Amino acid sequence: MSLSHPLTFAAAGAALDRATHLRPDSAGLLAGAEARLLPQWREKALIDLSGPRPALGWLPADPALVAAAAEAPVFLGLYQGAPRFTADYSALDEDGAAARFGAGRKFLDLRSVAGELPLADAALLATAKGVLGWHLIHPFCARCGQPSTPEDGGWRRRCTGCGALHFPRTDPVVIMLVTRAENVLLARQRIWPPGLYSLLAGFMEPGETIEDAVRRETLEETAIRVGRVRFIASQPWPFPASLMLGCWAEALTDEISIDAEIEDALWLPRRQVAQLLAGGHPRFASPRRDAIARWLMTAWVAGEIGEPTIAGGNPVAAR
Ligand SMILES: [Zn+2]
């Protein structure tokens, strides 16, 4: 699909060659002069602020830096010809972290900086944050409770007690652009900033298809019944480990009745959605620039997603 708006995180993900065949020998790569390491500290990543725009704060993977990491660095893959690693330095206190990595660099949260980074950097950071975040909360075996240790370049952990293998997880979340003729279904949660309206979303459950999850979540949250569902595009969202599955869905009913999870839900006409996206709506504010919700809404306003115009096929799926 060729939409004019690139999807942050997902669109540039292909820039990283994961080089999975090199994972077993990643310790050798880490010792090479070309190796680069991205430090992370308390769920923030090192960002280089010395240039005209922020960029990832890659450092040469020298032995002292590697030795100071909490565990063996994770091998992310090859990018621009160099082996890329990430590692955790959360054990340092705030002053220690600033002293070690400061001078034009700062630890920043991905949410605050993703929109400013080059697309390839944002995609790399989503991978780095996702996989390291998994290590931080999985030090013990889920089966027997004994400590586990990383292996295969940090892409799995092995239990020191029972030997069970554990792999980084990704939690699928459906996010749906539900339309009814010229209207889209928008909702807001109580905890969101005032005026912000976005698409419905929810975690998939075991045994569900994507289509079932879209229908269930839409019905639960708004009492709207959904017919056809089409998958459009996906976006990794490492807060902490989601994969957003962007779908278009056709509403079969109009009457909204909201669930306790939702503060408000409404049908907004296409013309007003365009106004909202442009930042000029008097009541409603748009989802953040790098969110797939905004991307889906933009594509729908442009007529690139929506009601199939040919019997039996969606114009998007046919491309
Ligand atoms: Zn175990």
Short mmCIF file of C-alpha atoms and ligand atoms in Angstrom, two decimals:
data_model
loop_
_atom_site.label_atom_id
_atom_site.label_comp_id
_atom_site.label_asym_id
_atom_site.label_seq_id
_atom_site.Cartn_x
_atom_site.Cartn_y
_atom_site.Cartn_z
CA MET A 1 0.00 0.00 0.00
CA SER A 2 1.40 3.41 -0.88
CA LEU A 3 0.07 6.08 1.41
CA SER A 4 1.59 9.51 1.50
CA HIS A 5 2.18 9.36 5.27
CA PRO A 6 4.95 6.99 6.39
CA LEU A 7 4.10 4.93 9.45
CA THR A 8 6.66 5.62 12.18
CA PHE A 9 8.34 2.48 13.62
CA ALA A 10 6.82 0.10 11.06
CA ALA A 11 7.67 1.72 7.73
CA ALA A 12 11.37 1.96 8.42
CA GLY A 13 11.70 -1.38 10.21
CA ALA A 14 13.21 -3.02 7.14
CA ALA A 15 16.28 -0.77 7.47
CA LEU A 16 17.55 -3.15 10.17
CA ASP A 17 18.92 -6.50 8.96
CA ARG A 18 18.20 -8.74 11.94
CA ALA A 19 20.86 -11.19 10.69
CA THR A 20 19.44 -13.98 12.84
CA HIS A 21 22.11 -16.42 11.61
CA LEU A 22 24.74 -14.27 13.37
CA ARG A 23 23.05 -14.35 16.77
CA PRO A 24 24.89 -17.42 18.13
CA ASP A 25 28.22 -15.66 17.44
CA SER A 26 27.18 -12.20 18.56
CA ALA A 27 29.87 -12.16 21.28
CA GLY A 28 32.49 -12.22 18.51
CA LEU A 29 30.78 -9.34 16.69
CA LEU A 30 30.56 -7.37 19.92
CA ALA A 31 34.34 -7.56 20.31
CA GLY A 32 34.93 -6.13 16.81
CA ALA A 33 35.89 -2.51 16.17
CA GLU A 34 32.73 -1.89 14.10
CA ALA A 35 30.30 -2.79 16.88
CA ARG A 36 28.00 -0.03 18.14
CA LEU A 37 25.97 -0.10 21.34
CA LEU A 38 22.86 1.85 22.35
CA PRO A 39 22.70 2.24 26.15
CA GLN A 40 19.29 2.18 27.83
CA TRP A 41 18.63 3.38 31.36
CA ARG A 42 15.39 2.93 33.31
CA GLU A 43 13.26 2.51 30.15
CA LYS A 44 14.89 5.46 28.43
CA ALA A 45 17.37 5.36 25.55
CA LEU A 46 20.52 7.41 25.03
CA ILE A 47 19.78 10.16 22.52
CA ASP A 48 22.44 12.27 20.80
CA LEU A 49 21.38 15.91 20.98
CA SER A 50 24.55 17.43 19.50
CA GLY A 51 23.31 17.57 15.88
CA PRO A 52 20.59 19.62 14.19
CA ARG A 53 17.99 16.99 15.14
CA PRO A 54 17.95 14.21 17.77
CA ALA A 55 19.45 10.83 16.82
CA LEU A 56 20.18 7.57 18.62
CA GLY A 57 23.24 7.85 20.87
CA TRP A 58 25.29 4.91 19.50
CA LEU A 59 28.66 4.40 21.21
CA PRO A 60 31.62 2.19 20.23
CA ALA A 61 31.15 -1.09 22.13
CA ASP A 62 34.42 -0.86 24.04
CA PRO A 63 35.14 -3.49 26.73
CA ALA A 64 34.59 -1.10 29.66
CA LEU A 65 31.15 -0.15 28.35
CA VAL A 66 30.18 -3.79 27.77
CA ALA A 67 31.44 -4.81 31.23
CA ALA A 68 29.30 -2.12 32.92
CA ALA A 69 26.05 -3.46 31.40
CA ALA A 70 23.57 -5.40 33.55
CA GLU A 71 23.70 -8.45 31.25
CA ALA A 72 25.35 -9.38 27.95
CA PRO A 73 24.24 -6.80 25.32
CA VAL A 74 21.44 -7.84 22.95
CA PHE A 75 22.42 -8.16 19.28
CA LEU A 76 19.83 -6.17 17.30
CA GLY A 77 21.29 -6.90 13.87
CA LEU A 78 23.22 -5.06 11.17
CA TYR A 79 22.50 -1.45 10.35
CA GLN A 80 24.53 0.69 7.95
CA GLY A 81 27.11 -2.10 7.84
CA ALA A 82 27.77 -2.23 11.59
CA PRO A 83 26.67 -4.78 14.19
CA ARG A 84 24.26 -3.04 16.57
CA PHE A 85 23.70 -3.89 20.23
CA THR A 86 21.73 -2.53 23.13
CA ALA A 87 22.24 -3.01 26.86
CA ASP A 88 20.81 -1.90 30.17
CA TYR A 89 22.55 0.49 32.59
CA SER A 90 19.67 1.04 35.03
CA ALA A 91 21.87 0.14 38.01
CA LEU A 92 23.65 3.51 37.66
CA ASP A 93 22.10 6.32 39.69
CA GLU A 94 20.97 9.46 37.86
CA ASP A 95 24.21 11.36 38.41
CA GLY A 96 26.25 8.30 37.47
CA ALA A 97 24.33 7.85 34.22
CA ALA A 98 24.68 11.54 33.33
CA ALA A 99 28.41 11.50 34.13
CA ARG A 100 29.08 8.36 32.11
CA PHE A 101 27.04 9.18 29.01
CA GLY A 102 26.51 12.96 29.18
CA ALA A 103 28.17 15.65 27.01
CA GLY A 104 25.61 16.17 24.25
CA ARG A 105 23.70 13.01 25.11
CA LYS A 106 20.70 12.41 27.29
CA PHE A 107 18.46 9.48 28.26
CA LEU A 108 14.98 10.17 26.87
CA ASP A 109 11.70 8.29 26.77
CA LEU A 110 10.77 6.84 23.37
CA ARG A 111 7.31 8.38 23.53
CA SER A 112 8.72 11.88 23.93
CA VAL A 113 11.35 11.59 21.22
CA ALA A 114 9.95 9.15 18.59
CA GLY A 115 8.28 11.88 16.55
CA GLU A 116 11.56 13.83 16.32
CA LEU A 117 13.83 10.96 15.31
CA PRO A 118 14.57 9.92 11.72
CA LEU A 119 12.17 7.06 10.82
CA ALA A 120 14.93 4.42 10.73
CA ASP A 121 16.09 5.47 14.21
CA ALA A 122 12.55 5.28 15.59
CA ALA A 123 12.14 1.77 14.15
CA LEU A 124 15.48 0.64 15.59
CA LEU A 125 14.60 2.11 18.96
CA ALA A 126 11.24 0.30 18.97
CA THR A 127 13.11 -3.00 18.52
CA ALA A 128 15.79 -2.11 21.09
CA LYS A 129 13.25 -0.99 23.69
CA GLY A 130 10.92 -3.93 23.04
CA VAL A 131 13.51 -6.68 23.41
CA LEU A 132 15.44 -5.14 26.32
CA GLY A 133 12.19 -4.35 28.14
CA TRP A 134 11.32 -8.04 27.95
CA HIS A 135 14.66 -9.06 29.53
CA LEU A 136 14.19 -6.61 32.40
CA ILE A 137 10.92 -8.15 33.53
CA HIS A 138 11.80 -11.79 32.83
CA PRO A 139 14.85 -12.55 35.02
CA PHE A 140 13.18 -15.70 36.38
CA CYS A 141 11.72 -18.79 34.78
CA ALA A 142 7.92 -18.63 34.47
CA ARG A 143 7.81 -22.41 34.87
CA CYS A 144 9.93 -23.08 38.00
CA GLY A 145 10.98 -19.65 39.36
CA GLN A 146 14.76 -20.16 39.04
CA PRO A 147 16.96 -17.45 37.44
CA SER A 148 17.30 -17.50 33.67
CA THR A 149 20.18 -16.26 31.51
CA PRO A 150 20.18 -14.70 28.02
CA GLU A 151 21.50 -16.59 25.01
CA ASP A 152 21.37 -16.51 21.20
CA GLY A 153 22.41 -12.85 21.16
CA GLY A 154 19.70 -11.99 23.69
CA TRP A 155 16.78 -13.41 21.70
CA ARG A 156 15.91 -16.06 24.24
CA ARG A 157 16.53 -16.92 27.91
CA ARG A 158 17.32 -20.33 29.33
CA CYS A 159 16.33 -21.35 32.83
CA THR A 160 19.28 -22.33 35.04
CA GLY A 161 17.00 -24.73 36.97
CA CYS A 162 14.75 -26.66 34.58
CA GLY A 163 16.33 -25.64 31.26
CA ALA A 164 13.09 -24.20 29.82
CA LEU A 165 13.55 -21.70 26.98
CA HIS A 166 11.70 -18.39 27.03
CA PHE A 167 11.31 -16.03 24.05
CA PRO A 168 10.59 -12.28 23.83
CA ARG A 169 6.86 -11.74 23.58
CA THR A 170 4.71 -9.41 21.50
CA ASP A 171 1.10 -8.80 22.48
CA PRO A 172 -1.27 -8.28 19.53
CA VAL A 173 -3.75 -5.42 19.87
CA VAL A 174 -6.50 -4.75 17.35
CA ILE A 175 -7.14 -1.10 16.50
CA MET A 176 -10.06 -0.43 14.24
CA LEU A 177 -11.32 2.27 11.95
CA VAL A 178 -15.04 1.49 12.20
CA THR A 179 -17.01 3.31 9.52
CA ARG A 180 -20.68 3.72 8.72
CA ALA A 181 -21.14 5.43 5.33
CA GLU A 182 -19.42 8.84 5.68
CA ASN A 183 -18.80 8.57 9.44
CA VAL A 184 -16.08 7.07 11.60
CA LEU A 185 -16.47 5.79 15.16
CA LEU A 186 -14.22 7.69 17.59
CA ALA A 187 -13.90 7.30 21.35
CA ARG A 188 -11.97 8.65 24.28
CA GLN A 189 -10.76 7.24 27.59
CA ARG A 190 -10.99 9.18 30.85
CA ILE A 191 -7.22 9.29 31.32
CA TRP A 192 -6.54 10.91 27.93
CA PRO A 193 -5.72 14.62 27.52
CA PRO A 194 -8.85 16.79 27.15
CA GLY A 195 -10.42 16.70 23.70
CA LEU A 196 -8.41 13.73 22.42
CA TYR A 197 -10.51 11.25 20.42
CA SER A 198 -9.11 8.18 18.70
CA LEU A 199 -10.01 4.75 17.31
CA LEU A 200 -11.17 1.86 19.47
CA ALA A 201 -8.50 -0.69 20.36
CA GLY A 202 -8.13 -3.75 22.55
CA PHE A 203 -5.94 -6.75 23.32
CA MET A 204 -6.60 -9.97 21.46
CA GLU A 205 -7.45 -13.03 23.50
CA PRO A 206 -6.20 -16.61 23.06
CA GLY A 207 -8.14 -18.47 20.39
CA GLU A 208 -9.44 -15.33 18.66
CA THR A 209 -8.98 -14.31 15.06
CA ILE A 210 -8.18 -10.66 14.32
CA GLU A 211 -11.70 -10.30 12.87
CA ASP A 212 -13.31 -11.78 16.00
CA ALA A 213 -11.32 -9.47 18.26
CA VAL A 214 -12.35 -6.39 16.25
CA ARG A 215 -16.02 -7.41 16.48
CA ARG A 216 -15.85 -8.28 20.19
CA GLU A 217 -14.00 -5.12 21.29
CA THR A 218 -16.26 -2.83 19.25
CA LEU A 219 -19.38 -4.49 20.64
CA GLU A 220 -18.08 -4.46 24.25
CA GLU A 221 -17.03 -0.81 24.21
CA THR A 222 -19.75 0.82 22.11
CA ALA A 223 -22.47 -1.83 21.45
CA ILE A 224 -21.91 -1.29 17.71
CA ARG A 225 -22.14 -4.50 15.64
CA VAL A 226 -19.44 -4.99 13.02
CA GLY A 227 -19.69 -6.96 9.77
CA ARG A 228 -16.76 -7.08 7.40
CA VAL A 229 -13.24 -6.57 8.75
CA ARG A 230 -10.10 -6.00 6.69
CA PHE A 231 -6.53 -5.92 7.99
CA ILE A 232 -4.74 -2.80 6.67
CA ALA A 233 -1.32 -2.34 8.33
CA SER A 234 0.52 -3.00 11.58
CA GLN A 235 2.78 -1.03 13.89
CA PRO A 236 5.04 -2.20 16.73
CA TRP A 237 4.19 -0.16 19.83
CA PRO A 238 6.74 -1.10 22.51
CA PHE A 239 4.86 0.30 25.55
CA PRO A 240 5.72 -2.25 26.67
CA ALA A 241 5.23 -4.95 24.03
CA SER A 242 2.25 -4.34 21.76
CA LEU A 243 1.83 -4.95 18.06
CA MET A 244 -0.99 -2.77 16.77
CA LEU A 245 -3.03 -4.51 14.07
CA GLY A 246 -4.73 -1.73 12.12
CA CYS A 247 -8.05 -2.76 10.59
CA TRP A 248 -10.94 -1.26 8.72
CA ALA A 249 -14.34 -2.49 9.95
CA GLU A 250 -17.84 -2.01 8.62
CA ALA A 251 -20.48 -1.05 11.21
CA LEU A 252 -23.87 -2.72 10.83
CA THR A 253 -25.65 -0.63 13.50
CA ASP A 254 -25.72 3.06 14.53
CA GLU A 255 -26.80 3.20 18.16
CA ILE A 256 -23.83 3.76 20.53
CA SER A 257 -23.94 2.60 24.15
CA ILE A 258 -20.62 3.02 25.93
CA ASP A 259 -18.90 0.66 28.32
CA ALA A 260 -17.26 1.78 31.60
CA GLU A 261 -13.81 1.65 29.93
CA ILE A 262 -14.80 4.53 27.62
CA GLU A 263 -15.69 8.10 28.59
CA ASP A 264 -17.37 8.98 25.31
CA ALA A 265 -17.87 7.63 21.79
CA LEU A 266 -19.42 9.25 18.74
CA TRP A 267 -19.75 9.15 14.98
CA LEU A 268 -17.75 11.89 13.30
CA PRO A 269 -18.35 12.82 9.63
CA ARG A 270 -15.42 12.62 7.23
CA ARG A 271 -15.27 16.40 6.77
CA GLN A 272 -14.89 16.91 10.53
CA VAL A 273 -12.26 14.15 10.77
CA ALA A 274 -10.22 16.08 8.20
CA GLN A 275 -10.62 19.18 10.35
CA LEU A 276 -9.55 17.26 13.47
CA LEU A 277 -6.45 15.89 11.70
CA ALA A 278 -5.51 19.38 10.55
CA GLY A 279 -5.70 20.57 14.16
CA GLY A 280 -8.57 22.92 13.40
CA HIS A 281 -11.53 21.19 15.06
CA PRO A 282 -13.19 23.33 17.77
CA ARG A 283 -13.91 20.33 20.08
CA PHE A 284 -11.73 17.37 19.17
CA ALA A 285 -7.96 16.83 19.17
CA SER A 286 -6.07 14.32 17.03
CA PRO A 287 -4.06 11.25 18.12
CA ARG A 288 -0.29 11.75 18.15
CA ARG A 289 1.53 12.10 14.85
CA ASP A 290 3.35 8.75 15.04
CA ALA A 291 0.30 6.65 16.05
CA ILE A 292 -1.28 4.19 13.64
CA ALA A 293 -4.73 5.56 14.64
CA ARG A 294 -3.88 8.87 13.04
CA TRP A 295 -2.41 7.13 10.00
CA LEU A 296 -5.60 5.08 9.48
CA MET A 297 -7.81 8.14 9.90
CA THR A 298 -5.67 10.08 7.41
CA ALA A 299 -5.88 7.27 4.86
CA TRP A 300 -9.66 7.06 5.29
CA VAL A 301 -10.11 10.81 4.84
CA ALA A 302 -8.06 10.51 1.63
CA GLY A 303 -10.39 7.74 0.41
CA GLU A 304 -7.65 5.09 0.53
CA ILE A 305 -9.38 2.87 3.11
CA GLY A 306 -13.05 2.10 3.44
CA GLU A 307 -16.05 0.62 1.71
CA PRO A 308 -15.04 -1.76 -1.06
CA THR A 309 -15.93 -0.30 -4.44
CA ILE A 310 -15.68 -3.63 -6.25
CA ALA A 311 -17.89 -6.52 -5.17
CA GLY A 312 -15.96 -8.99 -3.05
CA GLY A 313 -12.80 -6.95 -2.73
CA ASN A 314 -11.39 -4.04 -0.79
CA PRO A 315 -9.63 -1.39 -2.91
CA VAL A 316 -6.75 -1.37 -0.45
CA ALA A 317 -6.31 -5.13 -0.36
CA ALA A 318 -6.33 -5.21 -4.16
CA ARG A 319 -3.24 -3.00 -4.47
ZN ZN B 1 12.77 -23.23 35.06
#
